[in-house]
mmCIF file of C-alpha atoms in Angstrom:
data_model
loop_
_atom_site.group_PDB
_atom_site.id
_atom_site.type_symbol
_atom_site.label_atom_id
_atom_site.label_comp_id
_atom_site.label_asym_id
_atom_site.label_seq_id
_atom_site.Cartn_x
_atom_site.Cartn_y
_atom_site.Cartn_z
ATOM 1 C CA MET A 1 144.500 135.941 29.218
ATOM 2 C CA GLU A 2 143.556 132.659 27.494
ATOM 3 C CA THR A 3 144.890 130.783 30.495
ATOM 4 C CA GLY A 4 142.596 132.765 32.829
ATOM 5 C CA LYS A 5 139.579 131.980 30.654
ATOM 6 C CA LYS A 6 140.447 128.301 30.654
ATOM 7 C CA ILE A 7 140.773 128.282 34.435
ATOM 8 C CA ALA A 8 137.398 130.069 34.812
ATOM 9 C CA ILE A 9 135.697 127.683 32.407
ATOM 10 C CA GLY A 10 137.255 124.706 34.193
ATOM 11 C CA CYS A 11 136.006 125.923 37.604
ATOM 12 C CA THR A 12 132.509 126.477 36.180
ATOM 13 C CA VAL A 13 132.422 122.995 34.719
ATOM 14 C CA ALA A 14 133.606 121.537 38.038
ATOM 15 C CA VAL A 15 130.849 123.361 39.944
ATOM 16 C CA VAL A 16 128.211 122.287 37.431
ATOM 17 C CA LEU A 17 129.385 118.696 37.638
ATOM 18 C CA ALA A 18 129.404 118.803 41.435
ATOM 19 C CA VAL A 19 125.938 120.307 41.645
ATOM 20 C CA GLY A 20 124.660 117.982 38.963
ATOM 21 C CA GLY A 21 126.096 114.989 40.789
ATOM 22 C CA ARG A 22 124.484 116.097 44.046
ATOM 23 C CA LEU A 23 121.126 116.627 42.367
ATOM 24 C CA GLY A 24 121.441 113.258 40.676
ATOM 25 C CA MET A 25 122.164 111.590 44.013
ATOM 26 C CA ILE A 26 119.132 113.268 45.632
ATOM 27 C CA ALA A 27 116.917 112.223 42.704
ATOM 28 C CA TYR A 28 118.217 108.655 42.974
ATOM 29 C CA GLN A 29 117.634 108.491 46.718
ATOM 30 C CA ARG A 30 114.101 109.841 46.306
ATOM 31 C CA HIS A 31 113.387 107.303 43.581
ATOM 32 C CA GLN A 32 114.679 104.489 45.756
ATOM 33 C CA ALA A 33 112.540 105.653 48.678
ATOM 34 C CA ALA A 34 109.447 105.925 46.490
ATOM 35 C CA THR A 35 109.860 102.504 44.910
ATOM 36 C CA ALA A 36 111.176 100.623 47.941
ATOM 37 C CA VAL A 37 108.966 97.868 49.326
ATOM 38 C CA VAL A 38 108.327 98.619 52.999
ATOM 39 C CA GLU A 39 107.983 95.497 55.087
ATOM 40 C CA LYS A 40 105.186 96.030 57.574
ATOM 41 C CA PRO A 41 105.392 94.254 60.932
ATOM 42 C CA THR A 42 103.100 91.264 61.148
ATOM 43 C CA PHE A 43 101.114 90.416 64.257
ATOM 44 C CA GLU A 44 99.823 86.970 65.043
ATOM 45 C CA TRP A 45 96.498 87.189 66.883
ATOM 46 C CA LYS A 46 95.314 83.881 68.268
ATOM 47 C CA LEU A 47 91.761 83.541 69.537
ATOM 48 C CA THR A 48 91.195 80.721 72.000
ATOM 49 C CA ASP A 49 87.948 78.844 72.529
ATOM 50 C CA ASP A 50 87.538 80.813 75.769
ATOM 51 C CA ASP A 51 87.839 84.090 73.851
ATOM 52 C CA MET A 52 84.967 83.025 71.625
ATOM 53 C CA VAL A 53 82.545 82.587 74.541
ATOM 54 C CA HIS A 54 79.839 85.271 74.610
ATOM 55 C CA LEU A 55 79.047 86.435 78.152
ATOM 56 C CA LYS A 56 75.797 88.279 78.788
ATOM 57 C CA HIS A 57 75.769 91.564 80.731
ATOM 58 C CA LEU A 58 72.861 93.386 82.354
ATOM 59 C CA TYR A 59 74.520 96.771 83.001
ATOM 60 C CA PRO A 60 72.120 97.411 85.920
ATOM 61 C CA SER A 61 71.680 100.931 87.275
ATOM 62 C CA THR A 62 68.486 100.644 89.369
ATOM 63 C CA MET A 63 66.869 98.161 91.727
ATOM 64 C CA LYS A 64 64.314 97.461 89.004
ATOM 65 C CA ASP A 65 67.146 96.252 86.764
ATOM 66 C CA ALA A 66 68.450 93.989 89.530
ATOM 67 C CA ARG A 67 64.981 92.620 90.290
ATOM 68 C CA ASP A 68 64.731 91.351 86.740
ATOM 69 C CA LEU A 69 66.823 88.414 88.040
ATOM 70 C CA ILE A 70 64.131 87.315 90.518
ATOM 71 C CA GLY A 71 62.971 83.826 89.623
ATOM 72 C CA LYS A 72 66.072 83.125 87.530
ATOM 73 C CA ARG A 73 69.160 80.987 88.055
ATOM 74 C CA VAL A 74 72.644 82.478 87.907
ATOM 75 C CA TRP A 75 76.098 80.968 88.446
ATOM 76 C CA ILE A 76 79.045 82.429 90.344
ATOM 77 C CA SER A 77 81.876 83.842 88.250
ATOM 78 C CA ALA A 78 83.866 85.646 90.977
ATOM 79 C CA GLY A 79 84.520 82.602 93.139
ATOM 80 C CA GLY A 80 86.150 82.757 96.566
ATOM 81 C CA GLN A 81 85.505 86.450 97.175
ATOM 82 C CA MET A 82 82.063 87.082 98.670
ATOM 83 C CA GLU A 83 80.564 85.679 101.876
ATOM 84 C CA TYR A 84 76.896 84.854 102.207
ATOM 85 C CA PHE A 85 74.590 84.700 105.220
ATOM 86 C CA PRO A 86 71.395 82.975 106.333
ATOM 87 C CA TYR A 87 68.236 84.951 105.583
ATOM 88 C CA ALA A 88 65.091 84.557 107.676
ATOM 89 C CA GLY A 89 62.200 86.750 108.727
ATOM 90 C CA LYS A 90 63.168 89.249 106.022
ATOM 91 C CA GLN A 91 66.441 89.855 107.833
ATOM 92 C CA VAL A 92 70.028 88.980 106.962
ATOM 93 C CA GLN A 93 71.595 87.028 109.832
ATOM 94 C CA TRP A 94 74.871 88.935 109.722
ATOM 95 C CA SER A 95 76.338 87.184 112.766
ATOM 96 C CA LYS A 96 76.017 83.717 111.201
ATOM 97 C CA LYS A 97 78.218 83.471 108.131
ATOM 98 C CA ALA A 98 76.982 80.564 105.987
ATOM 99 C CA GLY A 99 79.927 80.303 103.599
ATOM 100 C CA THR A 100 81.764 81.836 100.633
ATOM 101 C CA LEU A 101 80.421 81.860 97.083
ATOM 102 C CA LEU A 102 82.428 79.452 94.903
ATOM 103 C CA GLY A 103 83.108 79.362 91.173
ATOM 104 C CA ALA A 104 80.287 77.955 88.998
ATOM 105 C CA GLN A 105 78.023 77.654 92.052
ATOM 106 C CA PRO A 106 74.355 77.886 90.955
ATOM 107 C CA MET A 107 72.005 80.296 92.733
ATOM 108 C CA ASP A 108 68.244 80.623 92.339
ATOM 109 C CA ILE A 109 67.400 84.290 92.920
ATOM 110 C CA LYS A 110 64.370 84.808 95.182
ATOM 111 C CA ASP A 111 64.527 88.543 95.844
ATOM 112 C CA MET A 112 66.661 91.686 95.754
ATOM 113 C CA ILE A 113 66.663 93.728 98.960
ATOM 114 C CA THR A 114 68.572 96.516 100.679
ATOM 115 C CA GLN A 115 69.864 96.296 104.243
ATOM 116 C CA ARG A 116 72.442 98.138 106.283
ATOM 117 C CA PRO A 117 75.125 95.756 107.595
ATOM 118 C CA PRO A 118 76.771 96.197 110.989
ATOM 119 C CA LYS A 119 80.185 97.833 111.064
ATOM 120 C CA SER A 120 81.749 94.553 112.169
ATOM 121 C CA VAL A 121 81.101 92.954 108.746
ATOM 122 C CA ILE A 122 80.898 95.894 106.360
ATOM 123 C CA ALA A 123 84.587 95.664 105.396
ATOM 124 C CA THR A 124 84.197 92.036 104.258
ATOM 125 C CA GLN A 125 81.331 93.011 101.953
ATOM 126 C CA ARG A 126 83.412 95.314 99.749
ATOM 127 C CA ILE A 127 81.157 98.286 100.278
ATOM 128 C CA PRO A 128 82.013 101.718 101.696
ATOM 129 C CA ALA A 129 81.409 102.506 105.339
ATOM 130 C CA ASP A 130 78.021 104.079 106.052
ATOM 131 C CA SER A 131 76.552 102.681 102.823
ATOM 132 C CA THR A 132 73.536 100.404 102.387
ATOM 133 C CA ALA A 133 74.101 96.917 101.000
ATOM 134 C CA ILE A 134 72.153 95.602 98.014
ATOM 135 C CA MET A 135 71.538 91.922 98.714
ATOM 136 C CA ALA A 136 70.527 89.028 96.486
ATOM 137 C CA VAL A 137 68.296 86.607 98.385
ATOM 138 C CA PHE A 138 68.784 83.098 96.986
ATOM 139 C CA SER A 139 68.663 79.373 97.520
ATOM 140 C CA ASN A 140 70.862 76.604 96.137
ATOM 141 C CA PRO A 141 69.336 73.857 93.949
ATOM 142 C CA ASP A 142 70.345 71.136 96.443
ATOM 143 C CA ASP A 143 69.645 73.210 99.567
ATOM 144 C CA LYS A 144 66.279 74.915 99.952
ATOM 145 C CA ALA A 145 67.456 77.122 102.814
ATOM 146 C CA THR A 146 67.468 80.833 101.997
ATOM 147 C CA TYR A 147 70.603 82.981 102.015
ATOM 148 C CA ALA A 148 71.667 86.512 101.147
ATOM 149 C CA ALA A 149 74.825 87.845 99.497
ATOM 150 C CA THR A 150 75.953 91.393 98.787
ATOM 151 C CA VAL A 151 75.716 92.334 95.107
ATOM 152 C CA GLY A 152 76.220 96.107 95.362
ATOM 153 C CA TYR A 153 75.602 99.153 97.517
ATOM 154 C CA ILE A 154 73.883 102.517 97.739
ATOM 155 C CA GLU A 155 75.928 105.551 98.763
ATOM 156 C CA ASN A 156 74.611 109.110 98.725
ATOM 157 C CA GLY A 157 71.712 107.983 96.574
ATOM 158 C CA GLN A 158 74.012 106.427 93.944
ATOM 159 C CA TYR A 159 73.663 102.731 93.044
ATOM 160 C CA THR A 160 76.681 100.524 92.374
ATOM 161 C CA PHE A 161 76.139 96.906 91.303
ATOM 162 C CA TYR A 162 78.539 93.941 91.138
ATOM 163 C CA LEU A 163 76.109 91.693 89.268
ATOM 164 C CA ASP A 164 77.957 91.535 85.934
ATOM 165 C CA GLU A 165 81.268 90.917 87.702
ATOM 166 C CA MET A 166 79.848 88.265 90.068
ATOM 167 C CA PHE A 167 77.546 86.177 87.896
ATOM 168 C CA PHE A 168 77.252 84.106 84.774
ATOM 169 C CA TYR A 169 73.726 84.481 83.411
ATOM 170 C CA ASP A 170 74.097 81.229 81.436
ATOM 171 C CA ASP A 171 75.375 77.902 82.728
ATOM 172 C CA PRO A 172 79.203 77.980 82.524
ATOM 173 C CA HIS A 173 79.198 74.203 82.015
ATOM 174 C CA THR A 174 77.576 74.945 78.662
ATOM 175 C CA LEU A 175 79.473 78.147 77.915
ATOM 176 C CA TYR A 176 82.807 76.376 78.492
ATOM 177 C CA LYS A 177 81.837 72.849 77.472
ATOM 178 C CA HIS A 178 85.105 72.665 75.527
ATOM 179 C CA TRP A 179 86.873 72.325 78.896
ATOM 180 C CA GLY A 180 85.776 68.703 78.957
ATOM 181 C CA ALA A 181 83.924 66.501 81.450
ATOM 182 C CA GLU A 182 87.004 65.552 83.512
ATOM 183 C CA ASN A 183 88.033 69.139 84.124
ATOM 184 C CA TRP A 184 84.463 70.133 84.983
ATOM 185 C CA ALA A 185 84.209 67.249 87.454
ATOM 186 C CA ALA A 186 87.282 68.640 89.258
ATOM 187 C CA ILE A 187 86.017 72.235 89.049
ATOM 188 C CA ASP A 188 82.668 71.296 90.597
ATOM 189 C CA LYS A 189 84.575 69.705 93.492
ATOM 190 C CA HIS A 190 86.876 72.784 93.615
ATOM 191 C CA GLU A 191 89.942 70.647 93.125
ATOM 192 C CA ALA A 192 93.148 71.512 91.258
ATOM 193 C CA LYS A 193 93.994 69.168 88.378
ATOM 194 C CA LEU A 194 97.097 68.870 86.204
ATOM 195 C CA GLY A 195 96.477 70.066 82.662
ATOM 196 C CA MET A 196 93.979 72.759 83.666
ATOM 197 C CA SER A 197 94.308 76.213 82.099
ATOM 198 C CA GLU A 198 94.483 79.348 84.250
ATOM 199 C CA ASN A 199 90.803 80.057 83.600
ATOM 200 C CA MET A 200 89.847 76.553 84.702
ATOM 201 C CA MET A 201 92.027 76.761 87.800
ATOM 202 C CA MET A 202 90.527 80.126 88.724
ATOM 203 C CA MET A 203 87.052 78.620 88.487
ATOM 204 C CA ALA A 204 88.107 75.694 90.683
ATOM 205 C CA LEU A 205 90.174 77.508 93.339
ATOM 206 C CA GLY A 206 88.781 81.058 93.210
ATOM 207 C CA GLN A 207 89.901 84.425 91.921
ATOM 208 C CA VAL A 208 91.872 85.408 95.018
ATOM 209 C CA SER A 209 95.356 84.820 93.650
ATOM 210 C CA GLN A 210 98.689 86.471 92.962
ATOM 211 C CA SER A 211 101.733 85.969 90.762
ATOM 212 C CA GLY A 212 105.118 87.566 90.228
ATOM 213 C CA SER A 213 104.593 87.526 86.453
ATOM 214 C CA GLN A 214 102.116 89.177 84.085
ATOM 215 C CA LYS A 215 102.598 86.485 81.419
ATOM 216 C CA LYS A 216 99.354 84.582 81.757
ATOM 217 C CA GLY A 217 99.688 80.916 80.951
ATOM 218 C CA ASP A 218 103.453 80.768 81.548
ATOM 219 C CA ARG A 219 103.982 81.519 85.216
ATOM 220 C CA THR A 220 103.440 80.299 88.772
ATOM 221 C CA VAL A 221 100.265 81.483 90.476
ATOM 222 C CA HIS A 222 99.477 81.411 94.194
ATOM 223 C CA TYR A 223 95.808 80.677 94.914
ATOM 224 C CA TYR A 224 94.485 81.539 98.370
ATOM 225 C CA ASN A 225 91.725 78.891 98.040
ATOM 226 C CA LEU A 226 89.850 79.882 101.233
ATOM 227 C CA GLY A 227 92.861 79.350 103.474
ATOM 228 C CA LYS A 228 94.075 76.155 101.820
ATOM 229 C CA PRO A 229 96.525 77.692 99.319
ATOM 230 C CA TYR A 230 98.182 76.168 96.273
ATOM 231 C CA ASP A 231 101.073 77.219 94.060
ATOM 232 C CA VAL A 232 100.373 76.201 90.477
ATOM 233 C CA THR A 233 102.908 76.404 87.638
ATOM 234 C CA PHE A 234 101.565 76.853 84.101
ATOM 235 C CA VAL A 235 103.414 76.178 80.841
ATOM 236 C CA ASN A 236 101.623 76.999 77.574
ATOM 237 C CA ASP A 237 98.519 77.609 79.710
ATOM 238 C CA ARG A 238 98.473 74.115 81.160
ATOM 239 C CA ALA A 239 99.087 73.317 84.833
ATOM 240 C CA THR A 240 102.305 71.286 85.009
ATOM 241 C CA LYS A 241 102.943 71.450 88.763
ATOM 242 C CA ILE A 242 100.547 71.798 91.713
ATOM 243 C CA GLU A 243 101.890 72.178 95.252
ATOM 244 C CA PRO A 244 100.158 73.031 98.546
ATOM 245 C CA SER A 245 101.749 76.180 99.922
ATOM 246 C CA LYS A 246 102.007 77.894 103.257
#
């Protein structure tokens, strides 16, 4: 009988010790979790001089908004993409392409008009078929002839403008003066130069480009450059190799 009691008491003590040990372990683990120092991931965010440049936007939605540019000078941001045409007698001379708008090219806006382009050129103007083109009438500072370039379109009564995507509203030579005089001299001649960043090269050779990598600044980029293409290799966002390509 005494032996049975001892066995029962021993089993009870063992259970209590086991449960107590388990509870103690849980309490310890919770204490450790509560007092542990959690190392948060750190992110290094580097702002470049280009990132600090403030670019104005008009957010136009009506022809009145667009006409606010009449009498003002703008500069091309989206170089190498849009053709322009002679303008005379209040008509765009669609059959006589005058050239392609180039990066940092200055334009003095004379008027904003709407005209319907022929089907033969509508595809090159980046507007839908059967739409009406919104045209900026302009002259260049060193060429007083008058030209017109598509800056949007009207479709089913809805206005779409490319103005903010096409233009700088302040002189990019001032906005990006940190690029330096030598780089700007090459950009204004639309020449590729070793040491240029991708942004500089895009201004010089145009935005029509492609690359097999998404890592801007460390990759090789193919620039169409109006039919005279280049392959440019960048390392740490500096052009280290420039080759004419087929």
